[in-house]
mmCIF file of C-alpha atoms and ligand atoms in Angstrom:
data_model
loop_
_atom_site.group_PDB
_atom_site.id
_atom_site.type_symbol
_atom_site.label_atom_id
_atom_site.label_comp_id
_atom_site.label_asym_id
_atom_site.label_seq_id
_atom_site.Cartn_x
_atom_site.Cartn_y
_atom_site.Cartn_z
ATOM 1 C CA UNK A 1 9.407 -22.779 -0.464
ATOM 2 C CA UNK A 2 7.684 -24.572 -3.325
ATOM 3 C CA UNK A 3 4.223 -24.267 -4.832
ATOM 4 C CA UNK A 4 2.887 -27.248 -2.836
ATOM 5 C CA UNK A 5 3.515 -25.264 0.362
ATOM 6 C CA UNK A 6 1.074 -22.653 -0.875
ATOM 7 C CA UNK A 7 -1.772 -25.162 -0.579
ATOM 8 C CA UNK A 8 -2.825 -24.797 -4.174
ATOM 9 C CA UNK A 9 -5.216 -27.312 -5.675
ATOM 10 C CA UNK A 10 -3.916 -29.923 -8.099
ATOM 11 C CA UNK A 11 -5.057 -28.356 -11.397
ATOM 12 C CA UNK A 12 -3.244 -25.139 -10.493
ATOM 13 C CA UNK A 13 -0.109 -26.987 -9.438
ATOM 14 C CA UNK A 14 -0.121 -28.798 -12.776
ATOM 15 C CA UNK A 15 -0.579 -25.533 -14.674
ATOM 16 C CA UNK A 16 2.277 -23.888 -12.847
ATOM 17 C CA UNK A 17 4.472 -26.894 -13.566
ATOM 18 C CA UNK A 18 3.534 -26.756 -17.212
ATOM 19 C CA UNK A 19 4.598 -23.122 -17.292
ATOM 20 C CA UNK A 20 7.975 -24.287 -16.003
ATOM 21 C CA UNK A 21 7.918 -22.327 -12.745
ATOM 22 C CA UNK A 22 10.097 -24.007 -10.141
ATOM 23 C CA UNK A 23 9.371 -21.911 -7.073
ATOM 24 C CA UNK A 24 6.991 -19.141 -6.108
ATOM 25 C CA UNK A 25 8.436 -15.623 -6.333
ATOM 26 C CA UNK A 26 8.583 -13.542 -3.117
ATOM 27 C CA UNK A 27 5.326 -11.738 -3.842
ATOM 28 C CA UNK A 28 3.605 -15.044 -4.558
ATOM 29 C CA UNK A 29 4.884 -16.469 -1.272
ATOM 30 C CA UNK A 30 3.491 -13.503 0.582
ATOM 31 C CA UNK A 31 0.279 -12.758 -1.263
ATOM 32 C CA UNK A 32 -1.138 -16.193 -2.170
ATOM 33 C CA UNK A 33 -1.782 -17.361 1.432
ATOM 34 C CA UNK A 34 -3.279 -13.981 2.376
ATOM 35 C CA UNK A 35 -5.619 -13.973 -0.598
ATOM 36 C CA UNK A 36 -6.669 -17.562 0.061
ATOM 37 C CA UNK A 37 -7.529 -16.488 3.600
ATOM 38 C CA UNK A 38 -9.845 -13.847 2.203
ATOM 39 C CA UNK A 39 -7.778 -10.792 3.069
ATOM 40 C CA UNK A 40 -7.801 -7.509 1.168
ATOM 41 C CA UNK A 41 -4.342 -6.660 -0.120
ATOM 42 C CA UNK A 42 -2.492 -3.461 -0.803
ATOM 43 C CA UNK A 43 0.471 -4.654 -2.816
ATOM 44 C CA UNK A 44 3.467 -2.609 -3.770
ATOM 45 C CA UNK A 45 5.052 -4.440 -6.652
ATOM 46 C CA UNK A 46 6.352 -3.762 -10.110
ATOM 47 C CA UNK A 47 5.654 -5.782 -13.207
ATOM 48 C CA UNK A 48 8.139 -8.594 -13.573
ATOM 49 C CA UNK A 49 7.854 -9.797 -10.003
ATOM 50 C CA UNK A 50 5.315 -12.518 -10.695
ATOM 51 C CA UNK A 51 2.522 -10.308 -9.436
ATOM 52 C CA UNK A 52 -0.074 -11.516 -11.934
ATOM 53 C CA UNK A 53 0.205 -15.128 -10.823
ATOM 54 C CA UNK A 54 0.234 -13.897 -7.226
ATOM 55 C CA UNK A 55 -3.406 -12.844 -7.620
ATOM 56 C CA UNK A 56 -4.535 -15.075 -10.515
ATOM 57 C CA UNK A 57 -3.709 -18.385 -8.795
ATOM 58 C CA UNK A 58 -5.578 -17.768 -5.529
ATOM 59 C CA UNK A 59 -8.541 -16.147 -7.293
ATOM 60 C CA UNK A 60 -8.895 -19.165 -9.585
ATOM 61 C CA UNK A 61 -8.678 -21.434 -6.580
ATOM 62 C CA UNK A 62 -11.324 -19.499 -4.663
ATOM 63 C CA UNK A 63 -13.621 -19.437 -7.679
ATOM 64 C CA UNK A 64 -13.213 -23.174 -8.112
ATOM 65 C CA UNK A 65 -13.524 -24.277 -4.511
ATOM 66 C CA UNK A 66 -16.244 -21.876 -3.381
ATOM 67 C CA UNK A 67 -18.516 -22.459 -6.282
ATOM 68 C CA UNK A 68 -22.251 -22.700 -5.815
ATOM 69 C CA UNK A 69 -22.933 -25.481 -8.299
ATOM 70 C CA UNK A 70 -26.635 -24.731 -8.483
ATOM 71 C CA UNK A 71 -26.258 -21.136 -9.466
ATOM 72 C CA UNK A 72 -26.224 -19.757 -12.958
ATOM 73 C CA UNK A 73 -22.897 -18.516 -14.199
ATOM 74 C CA UNK A 74 -22.306 -14.934 -13.088
ATOM 75 C CA UNK A 75 -19.311 -12.634 -13.079
ATOM 76 C CA UNK A 76 -17.537 -13.392 -9.815
ATOM 77 C CA UNK A 77 -14.126 -11.827 -10.443
ATOM 78 C CA UNK A 78 -13.289 -8.495 -12.029
ATOM 79 C CA UNK A 79 -9.723 -7.545 -12.904
ATOM 80 C CA UNK A 80 -9.053 -3.964 -14.009
ATOM 81 C CA UNK A 81 -5.799 -2.880 -15.657
ATOM 82 C CA UNK A 82 -4.771 0.302 -17.474
ATOM 83 C CA UNK A 83 -3.779 -0.778 -20.993
ATOM 84 C CA UNK A 84 -4.941 -3.304 -23.554
ATOM 85 C CA UNK A 85 -1.501 -4.937 -23.523
ATOM 86 C CA UNK A 86 -1.651 -5.484 -19.800
ATOM 87 C CA UNK A 87 -5.266 -6.628 -19.963
ATOM 88 C CA UNK A 88 -4.358 -9.134 -22.684
ATOM 89 C CA UNK A 89 -1.363 -10.362 -20.725
ATOM 90 C CA UNK A 90 -3.309 -10.850 -17.506
ATOM 91 C CA UNK A 91 -6.008 -12.621 -19.441
ATOM 92 C CA UNK A 92 -3.479 -15.019 -20.998
ATOM 93 C CA UNK A 93 -2.108 -15.878 -17.582
ATOM 94 C CA UNK A 94 -5.578 -16.558 -16.189
ATOM 95 C CA UNK A 95 -6.273 -18.818 -19.149
ATOM 96 C CA UNK A 96 -3.012 -20.716 -18.733
ATOM 97 C CA UNK A 97 -3.404 -21.265 -14.981
ATOM 98 C CA UNK A 98 -7.110 -22.025 -15.254
ATOM 99 C CA UNK A 99 -6.747 -24.467 -18.154
ATOM 100 C CA UNK A 100 -7.741 -27.438 -15.981
ATOM 101 C CA UNK A 101 -10.759 -25.709 -14.429
ATOM 102 C CA UNK A 102 -14.273 -25.086 -15.622
ATOM 103 C CA UNK A 103 -13.901 -21.347 -15.665
ATOM 104 C CA UNK A 104 -14.869 -18.912 -18.406
ATOM 105 C CA UNK A 105 -13.276 -15.583 -19.000
ATOM 106 C CA UNK A 106 -13.749 -12.543 -21.184
ATOM 107 C CA UNK A 107 -11.143 -9.974 -22.136
ATOM 108 C CA UNK A 108 -12.469 -6.463 -22.600
ATOM 109 C CA UNK A 109 -10.715 -3.440 -24.026
ATOM 110 C CA UNK A 110 -11.368 -0.687 -26.520
ATOM 111 C CA UNK A 111 -10.000 -0.003 -29.967
ATOM 112 C CA UNK A 112 -11.610 -3.090 -31.488
ATOM 113 C CA UNK A 113 -15.167 -4.111 -32.271
ATOM 114 C CA UNK A 114 -17.215 -4.928 -29.197
ATOM 115 C CA UNK A 115 -19.103 -7.748 -30.891
ATOM 116 C CA UNK A 116 -16.912 -10.674 -29.860
ATOM 117 C CA UNK A 117 -16.767 -9.297 -26.319
ATOM 118 C CA UNK A 118 -20.545 -8.922 -25.948
ATOM 119 C CA UNK A 119 -21.146 -12.377 -27.431
ATOM 120 C CA UNK A 120 -18.810 -13.966 -24.900
ATOM 121 C CA UNK A 121 -20.504 -11.981 -22.140
ATOM 122 C CA UNK A 122 -23.914 -13.215 -23.237
ATOM 123 C CA UNK A 123 -22.791 -16.836 -23.025
ATOM 124 C CA UNK A 124 -21.872 -16.235 -19.384
ATOM 125 C CA UNK A 125 -18.454 -15.714 -17.809
ATOM 126 C CA UNK A 126 -16.894 -16.104 -14.373
ATOM 127 C CA UNK A 127 -14.059 -13.629 -14.837
ATOM 128 C CA UNK A 128 -13.787 -10.281 -16.588
ATOM 129 C CA UNK A 129 -10.355 -8.873 -17.309
ATOM 130 C CA UNK A 130 -10.878 -5.339 -18.535
ATOM 131 C CA UNK A 131 -9.620 -1.855 -19.217
ATOM 132 C CA UNK A 132 -11.949 0.580 -17.421
ATOM 133 C CA UNK A 133 -13.142 2.658 -20.408
ATOM 134 C CA UNK A 134 -14.610 -0.111 -22.586
ATOM 135 C CA UNK A 135 -15.960 -1.966 -19.576
ATOM 136 C CA UNK A 136 -17.945 1.077 -18.493
ATOM 137 C CA UNK A 137 -19.170 1.484 -22.036
ATOM 138 C CA UNK A 138 -20.483 -2.092 -22.094
ATOM 139 C CA UNK A 139 -21.973 -1.671 -18.636
ATOM 140 C CA UNK A 140 -23.867 1.378 -19.843
ATOM 141 C CA UNK A 141 -25.185 -0.648 -22.761
ATOM 142 C CA UNK A 142 -26.470 -3.263 -20.349
ATOM 143 C CA UNK A 143 -24.122 -6.094 -21.336
ATOM 144 C CA UNK A 144 -22.356 -6.398 -17.992
ATOM 145 C CA UNK A 145 -23.760 -7.115 -14.551
ATOM 146 C CA UNK A 146 -21.423 -6.879 -11.630
ATOM 147 C CA UNK A 147 -23.757 -7.464 -8.716
ATOM 148 C CA UNK A 148 -22.339 -10.946 -8.038
ATOM 149 C CA UNK A 149 -18.674 -9.942 -8.043
ATOM 150 C CA UNK A 150 -16.762 -11.427 -5.113
ATOM 151 C CA UNK A 151 -13.202 -10.532 -6.127
ATOM 152 C CA UNK A 152 -11.954 -7.200 -7.452
ATOM 153 C CA UNK A 153 -8.370 -6.580 -8.572
ATOM 154 C CA UNK A 154 -6.948 -3.203 -9.531
ATOM 155 C CA UNK A 155 -3.621 -3.779 -11.220
ATOM 156 C CA UNK A 156 -1.136 -0.955 -11.775
ATOM 157 C CA UNK A 157 -3.528 1.356 -9.982
ATOM 158 C CA UNK A 158 -1.108 4.272 -10.176
ATOM 159 C CA UNK A 159 -0.994 4.044 -13.945
ATOM 160 C CA UNK A 160 -4.768 3.852 -14.131
ATOM 161 C CA UNK A 161 -4.910 7.091 -12.172
ATOM 162 C CA UNK A 162 -2.222 8.718 -14.326
ATOM 163 C CA UNK A 163 -4.234 7.810 -17.398
ATOM 164 C CA UNK A 164 -7.285 9.537 -16.009
ATOM 165 C CA UNK A 165 -9.373 6.461 -15.210
ATOM 166 C CA UNK A 166 -10.286 7.462 -11.691
ATOM 167 C CA UNK A 167 -13.867 8.447 -12.484
ATOM 168 C CA UNK A 168 -14.435 5.303 -14.524
ATOM 169 C CA UNK A 169 -13.071 3.222 -11.665
ATOM 170 C CA UNK A 170 -15.361 4.940 -9.209
ATOM 171 C CA UNK A 171 -18.384 4.358 -11.445
ATOM 172 C CA UNK A 172 -17.492 0.698 -11.921
ATOM 173 C CA UNK A 173 -16.779 -0.042 -8.270
ATOM 174 C CA UNK A 174 -20.028 1.655 -7.273
ATOM 175 C CA UNK A 175 -21.855 -1.214 -8.995
ATOM 176 C CA UNK A 176 -20.059 -3.935 -7.023
ATOM 177 C CA UNK A 177 -21.375 -5.553 -3.862
ATOM 178 C CA UNK A 178 -19.856 -3.984 -0.763
ATOM 179 C CA UNK A 179 -19.027 -7.433 0.551
ATOM 180 C CA UNK A 180 -16.170 -8.584 -1.626
ATOM 181 C CA UNK A 181 -12.442 -9.135 -1.533
ATOM 182 C CA UNK A 182 -10.339 -6.381 -3.074
ATOM 183 C CA UNK A 183 -6.706 -6.482 -4.144
ATOM 184 C CA UNK A 184 -4.955 -3.307 -5.206
ATOM 185 C CA UNK A 185 -1.497 -3.316 -6.755
ATOM 186 C CA UNK A 186 0.512 -0.206 -7.397
ATOM 187 C CA UNK A 187 4.181 0.498 -7.983
ATOM 188 C CA UNK A 188 3.961 3.851 -6.222
ATOM 189 C CA UNK A 189 1.688 5.273 -3.563
ATOM 190 C CA UNK A 190 0.963 8.955 -4.096
ATOM 191 C CA UNK A 191 -1.815 10.483 -2.090
ATOM 192 C CA UNK A 192 -4.547 9.702 -4.658
ATOM 193 C CA UNK A 193 -3.646 6.021 -4.526
ATOM 194 C CA UNK A 194 -3.796 5.997 -0.759
ATOM 195 C CA UNK A 195 -7.187 7.668 -0.914
ATOM 196 C CA UNK A 196 -8.429 5.148 -3.439
ATOM 197 C CA UNK A 197 -7.076 2.306 -1.316
ATOM 198 C CA UNK A 198 -8.712 3.685 1.792
ATOM 199 C CA UNK A 199 -12.070 3.865 0.020
ATOM 200 C CA UNK A 200 -11.947 0.417 -1.603
ATOM 201 C CA UNK A 201 -10.011 -1.828 0.758
ATOM 202 C CA UNK A 202 -11.203 -3.236 4.025
ATOM 203 C CA UNK A 203 -8.484 -3.817 6.667
ATOM 204 C CA UNK A 204 -5.904 -4.454 3.975
ATOM 205 C CA UNK A 205 -2.733 -6.428 4.488
ATOM 206 C CA UNK A 206 0.158 -4.628 2.991
ATOM 207 C CA UNK A 207 2.464 -6.683 0.824
ATOM 208 C CA UNK A 208 5.769 -5.007 0.124
ATOM 209 C CA UNK A 209 8.468 -6.572 -1.885
ATOM 210 C CA UNK A 210 11.565 -5.519 -0.061
ATOM 211 C CA UNK A 211 10.638 -4.341 3.407
ATOM 212 C CA UNK A 212 14.121 -2.980 4.105
ATOM 213 C CA UNK A 213 14.115 -0.561 1.227
ATOM 214 C CA UNK A 214 10.419 0.003 0.777
ATOM 215 C CA UNK A 215 8.698 2.146 3.346
ATOM 216 C CA UNK A 216 5.183 1.002 4.155
ATOM 217 C CA UNK A 217 3.050 2.070 1.273
ATOM 218 C CA UNK A 218 0.297 3.474 3.431
ATOM 219 C CA UNK A 219 2.570 6.026 5.044
ATOM 220 C CA UNK A 220 2.195 9.504 3.567
ATOM 221 C CA UNK A 221 5.696 10.940 3.441
ATOM 222 C CA UNK A 222 6.374 14.667 3.362
ATOM 223 C CA UNK A 223 9.400 16.859 3.741
ATOM 224 C CA UNK A 224 9.492 20.391 5.160
ATOM 225 C CA UNK A 225 12.517 22.439 4.092
ATOM 226 C CA UNK A 226 13.361 24.694 7.005
ATOM 227 C CA UNK A 227 16.311 26.530 8.541
ATOM 228 C CA UNK A 228 17.853 24.689 11.444
ATOM 229 C CA UNK A 229 17.036 27.462 13.944
ATOM 230 C CA UNK A 230 13.368 27.454 12.877
ATOM 231 C CA UNK A 231 12.767 23.749 13.428
ATOM 232 C CA UNK A 232 11.491 24.296 16.951
ATOM 233 C CA UNK A 233 8.994 26.885 15.744
ATOM 234 C CA UNK A 234 7.882 24.638 12.906
ATOM 235 C CA UNK A 235 7.356 21.785 15.339
ATOM 236 C CA UNK A 236 5.257 23.892 17.705
ATOM 237 C CA UNK A 237 3.280 25.135 14.708
ATOM 238 C CA UNK A 238 2.614 21.617 13.437
ATOM 239 C CA UNK A 239 1.576 20.311 16.816
ATOM 240 C CA UNK A 240 -1.230 22.865 16.912
ATOM 241 C CA UNK A 241 -2.934 20.587 14.406
ATOM 242 C CA UNK A 242 -5.177 18.224 16.311
ATOM 243 C CA UNK A 243 -4.967 15.575 13.622
ATOM 244 C CA UNK A 244 -1.498 14.923 14.999
ATOM 245 C CA UNK A 245 -2.826 12.682 17.727
ATOM 246 C CA UNK A 246 0.281 10.932 18.900
ATOM 247 C CA UNK A 247 3.652 11.559 17.462
ATOM 248 C CA UNK A 248 7.043 9.967 17.767
ATOM 249 C CA UNK A 249 9.803 12.475 17.077
ATOM 250 C CA UNK A 250 13.265 11.340 16.103
ATOM 251 C CA UNK A 251 16.497 13.163 16.726
ATOM 252 C CA UNK A 252 20.010 12.049 15.896
ATOM 253 C CA UNK A 253 21.437 12.654 19.358
ATOM 254 C CA UNK A 254 20.419 12.350 23.004
ATOM 255 C CA UNK A 255 21.223 16.002 23.536
ATOM 256 C CA UNK A 256 18.981 16.849 20.580
ATOM 257 C CA UNK A 257 16.128 14.813 22.072
ATOM 258 C CA UNK A 258 16.401 16.643 25.403
ATOM 259 C CA UNK A 259 16.416 20.003 23.654
ATOM 260 C CA UNK A 260 13.238 19.180 21.732
ATOM 261 C CA UNK A 261 11.479 18.175 24.950
ATOM 262 C CA UNK A 262 12.642 21.392 26.639
ATOM 263 C CA UNK A 263 11.373 23.565 23.801
ATOM 264 C CA UNK A 264 8.035 21.774 23.664
ATOM 265 C CA UNK A 265 7.571 22.023 27.410
ATOM 266 C CA UNK A 266 8.227 25.772 27.139
ATOM 267 C CA UNK A 267 5.488 26.014 24.525
ATOM 268 C CA UNK A 268 3.120 24.196 26.872
ATOM 269 C CA UNK A 269 3.191 20.853 25.034
ATOM 270 C CA UNK A 270 3.722 17.807 27.225
ATOM 271 C CA UNK A 271 6.541 15.643 25.944
ATOM 272 C CA UNK A 272 9.070 13.153 27.257
ATOM 273 C CA UNK A 273 12.275 11.748 25.833
ATOM 274 C CA UNK A 274 13.705 8.284 25.807
ATOM 275 C CA UNK A 275 17.360 7.699 25.118
ATOM 276 C CA UNK A 276 20.419 5.977 26.479
ATOM 277 C CA UNK A 277 21.112 8.486 29.241
ATOM 278 C CA UNK A 278 17.690 8.030 30.799
ATOM 279 C CA UNK A 279 17.221 5.462 33.550
ATOM 280 C CA UNK A 280 15.189 2.392 32.767
ATOM 281 C CA UNK A 281 12.383 3.578 35.000
ATOM 282 C CA UNK A 282 12.288 6.978 33.302
ATOM 283 C CA UNK A 283 12.085 5.269 29.916
ATOM 284 C CA UNK A 284 9.357 2.924 31.094
ATOM 285 C CA UNK A 285 7.364 5.839 32.444
ATOM 286 C CA UNK A 286 7.732 7.823 29.217
ATOM 287 C CA UNK A 287 6.576 4.889 27.156
ATOM 288 C CA UNK A 288 3.671 4.147 29.487
ATOM 289 C CA UNK A 289 2.527 7.774 29.447
ATOM 290 C CA UNK A 290 2.744 7.809 25.696
ATOM 291 C CA UNK A 291 0.819 4.566 25.268
ATOM 292 C CA UNK A 292 -1.939 5.667 27.616
ATOM 293 C CA UNK A 293 -2.049 8.994 25.797
ATOM 294 C CA UNK A 294 -1.279 11.089 28.855
ATOM 295 C CA UNK A 295 1.454 12.609 26.724
ATOM 296 C CA UNK A 296 1.042 13.183 23.035
ATOM 297 C CA UNK A 297 4.668 13.507 22.086
ATOM 298 C CA UNK A 298 7.534 11.120 22.613
ATOM 299 C CA UNK A 299 11.019 12.084 21.508
ATOM 300 C CA UNK A 300 13.527 9.341 20.841
ATOM 301 C CA UNK A 301 16.908 8.603 19.418
ATOM 302 C CA UNK A 302 17.174 5.745 16.939
ATOM 303 C CA UNK A 303 18.755 3.286 19.343
ATOM 304 C CA UNK A 304 16.220 3.944 22.085
ATOM 305 C CA UNK A 305 13.297 3.692 19.689
ATOM 306 C CA UNK A 306 13.871 0.032 18.912
ATOM 307 C CA UNK A 307 11.814 -1.222 21.803
ATOM 308 C CA UNK A 308 8.935 1.127 21.134
ATOM 309 C CA UNK A 309 5.900 -0.714 19.966
ATOM 310 C CA UNK A 310 2.896 1.540 19.898
ATOM 311 C CA UNK A 311 -0.211 0.731 17.953
ATOM 312 C CA UNK A 312 -1.828 3.301 15.778
ATOM 313 C CA UNK A 313 0.867 5.902 15.782
ATOM 314 C CA UNK A 314 -0.600 8.705 13.694
ATOM 315 C CA UNK A 315 2.653 10.519 12.966
ATOM 316 C CA UNK A 316 6.382 10.153 12.913
ATOM 317 C CA UNK A 317 8.441 13.323 12.688
ATOM 318 C CA UNK A 318 12.065 13.274 11.666
ATOM 319 C CA UNK A 319 13.223 16.372 13.493
ATOM 320 C CA UNK A 320 16.615 15.595 12.112
ATOM 321 C CA UNK A 321 17.220 13.591 8.956
ATOM 322 C CA UNK A 322 19.149 10.403 9.702
ATOM 323 C CA UNK A 323 22.571 9.952 8.132
ATOM 324 C CA UNK A 324 21.735 6.392 7.100
ATOM 325 C CA UNK A 325 18.889 6.104 4.628
ATOM 326 C CA UNK A 326 17.874 2.693 6.064
ATOM 327 C CA UNK A 327 17.324 4.388 9.415
ATOM 328 C CA UNK A 328 14.723 6.580 7.733
ATOM 329 C CA UNK A 329 12.821 3.515 6.519
ATOM 330 C CA UNK A 330 12.906 1.997 10.006
ATOM 331 C CA UNK A 331 11.765 5.217 11.612
ATOM 332 C CA UNK A 332 8.785 5.768 9.382
ATOM 333 C CA UNK A 333 7.832 2.094 9.588
ATOM 334 C CA UNK A 334 6.672 2.997 13.106
ATOM 335 C CA UNK A 335 3.567 4.574 11.717
ATOM 336 C CA UNK A 336 0.969 3.237 9.315
ATOM 337 C CA UNK A 337 0.994 -0.146 10.984
ATOM 338 C CA UNK A 338 -1.490 -2.911 10.296
ATOM 339 C CA UNK A 339 -3.106 -1.186 7.402
ATOM 340 C CA UNK A 340 -3.736 2.059 9.259
ATOM 341 C CA UNK A 341 -2.752 5.129 7.310
ATOM 342 C CA UNK A 342 -0.003 7.137 8.950
ATOM 343 C CA UNK A 343 2.140 10.121 8.108
ATOM 344 C CA UNK A 344 5.875 10.663 8.262
ATOM 345 C CA UNK A 345 7.105 14.245 8.165
ATOM 346 C CA UNK A 346 10.748 15.163 7.819
ATOM 347 C CA UNK A 347 12.333 18.508 8.713
ATOM 348 C CA UNK A 348 15.248 19.076 6.397
ATOM 349 C CA UNK A 349 17.752 21.901 6.815
ATOM 350 C CA UNK A 350 20.160 22.830 4.044
ATOM 351 C CA UNK A 351 23.055 20.827 5.488
ATOM 352 C CA UNK A 352 20.851 17.720 5.664
ATOM 353 C CA UNK A 353 19.961 17.720 1.978
ATOM 354 C CA UNK A 354 22.599 15.120 1.056
ATOM 355 C CA UNK A 355 21.004 12.693 3.535
ATOM 356 C CA UNK A 356 17.625 13.316 1.957
ATOM 357 C CA UNK A 357 19.103 12.592 -1.444
ATOM 358 C CA UNK A 358 20.347 9.226 -0.216
ATOM 359 C CA UNK A 359 16.882 8.438 1.113
ATOM 360 C CA UNK A 360 15.328 9.196 -2.275
ATOM 361 C CA UNK A 361 17.832 6.875 -3.872
ATOM 362 C CA UNK A 362 17.082 4.070 -1.467
ATOM 363 C CA UNK A 363 13.306 4.251 -1.559
ATOM 364 C CA UNK A 364 13.183 5.122 -5.264
ATOM 365 C CA UNK A 365 10.295 7.382 -4.681
ATOM 366 C CA UNK A 366 9.789 11.103 -4.327
ATOM 367 C CA UNK A 367 8.721 12.548 -1.026
ATOM 368 C CA UNK A 368 6.082 15.288 -1.222
ATOM 369 C CA UNK A 369 7.507 18.703 -0.373
ATOM 370 C CA UNK A 370 5.341 20.860 1.888
ATOM 371 C CA UNK A 371 5.762 24.500 0.917
ATOM 372 C CA UNK A 372 2.734 25.907 2.673
ATOM 373 C CA UNK A 373 4.246 26.376 6.128
ATOM 374 C CA UNK A 374 5.385 29.624 7.724
ATOM 375 C CA UNK A 375 9.076 28.684 7.835
ATOM 376 C CA UNK A 376 9.521 27.359 4.321
ATOM 377 C CA UNK A 377 12.824 27.862 2.523
ATOM 378 C CA UNK A 378 13.744 26.672 -0.957
HETATM 379 P P1 AMP B 401 4.421 -10.375 -13.799
HETATM 380 O O1 AMP B 401 5.163 -9.681 -12.701
HETATM 381 O O2 AMP B 401 3.130 -10.902 -13.358
HETATM 382 O O3 AMP B 401 4.325 -9.510 -15.029
HETATM 383 O O4 AMP B 401 5.254 -11.690 -14.233
HETATM 384 C C1 AMP B 401 6.480 -11.621 -14.894
HETATM 385 C C2 AMP B 401 6.812 -12.930 -15.585
HETATM 386 O O5 AMP B 401 7.203 -13.898 -14.633
HETATM 387 C C3 AMP B 401 5.667 -13.529 -16.363
HETATM 388 O O6 AMP B 401 6.133 -13.824 -17.648
HETATM 389 C C4 AMP B 401 5.313 -14.807 -15.636
HETATM 390 O O7 AMP B 401 4.932 -15.825 -16.539
HETATM 391 C C5 AMP B 401 6.605 -15.158 -14.922
HETATM 392 N N1 AMP B 401 6.417 -15.847 -13.637
HETATM 393 C C6 AMP B 401 5.411 -15.690 -12.762
HETATM 394 N N2 AMP B 401 5.585 -16.455 -11.674
HETATM 395 C C7 AMP B 401 6.733 -17.129 -11.850
HETATM 396 C C8 AMP B 401 7.466 -18.085 -11.070
HETATM 397 N N3 AMP B 401 7.045 -18.490 -9.879
HETATM 398 N N4 AMP B 401 8.614 -18.558 -11.576
HETATM 399 C C9 AMP B 401 9.053 -18.132 -12.777
HETATM 400 N N5 AMP B 401 8.428 -17.244 -13.566
HETATM 401 C C10 AMP B 401 7.286 -16.733 -13.116
#
């Protein structure tokens, strides 16, 4: 793919060429068309992936092409980033890509006099690139009006949260019009980030960099350490929670799947299994019952689960941890589809810990450990 395929306007294509970029990076390929279409984005990407251009190019294009020529200049795009270095860097990229456009920008961060920043603001700008603290300060002094903002970007959202900017972010976003396009980028997705995303984004498209090694960012992952013989009790305990609306449970073996169904049935919970030893009609029935919600629990082996396509799966439970870490990613990708938040819970017995370690290595992310359950072990 080249930049022309991204349908960018000529001034942006020239700017990109001048920068010496030959081809879009993967995140640019994915994010630029989505942003141009007006979608909210939840992007999981590190610095160094070309992420800044991935949002700067389409935002510049939208500002340029959807301009109301009769209106006075007002702030239409707000980019928030955690540190002055990052703010300065983003600002430089906007300037470079927007060189051929009639677009004005101000860079706002603390630690220096506010004079130059307020003067630029008073002359009128289209884009603000800012660190939250100083921006809020200038807002409180009446220098900044955000009621015309159409595009909001939160870059390195996890770092902004780590640095304690959450309240500032909330105060700033409260001043923005509800109707706007929001893009949130974060390298990790702890629960606070997912909460923030849920409150700011509207039907977001998730952009992940390497889908095979990155579990969907909206999936809340937890692990329950538990003795093997207590797994059935833990499962029955968890299923008492009504928030677990429909759950797909994975086991490593067909025998294991049947045993889970048997135990659940004994505890009065309707469940069916699908695996290779079941007839096609039995599998079809199980899937149909699950889709129509006449059963809440479906138990599957990995092979059998491939054909399962159920919308809005609230939970995936790994009753047994898979030996292959990639299998884990595939399993939990069943939930949290299409921007819906989902949860993936894994039951890990002592002998399965090495598998869990491999999963951590693959996804390069910690999984929250749940200690507040009746069968917890260390
Ligand atoms: P970022 O992930 O936004 O920090 O970008 C990392 C670096 O990659 C920056 O120095 C960009 O100038 C550069 N860059 C962005 N897009 C491209 C591209 N398509 N080709 C080559 N370099 C790029």
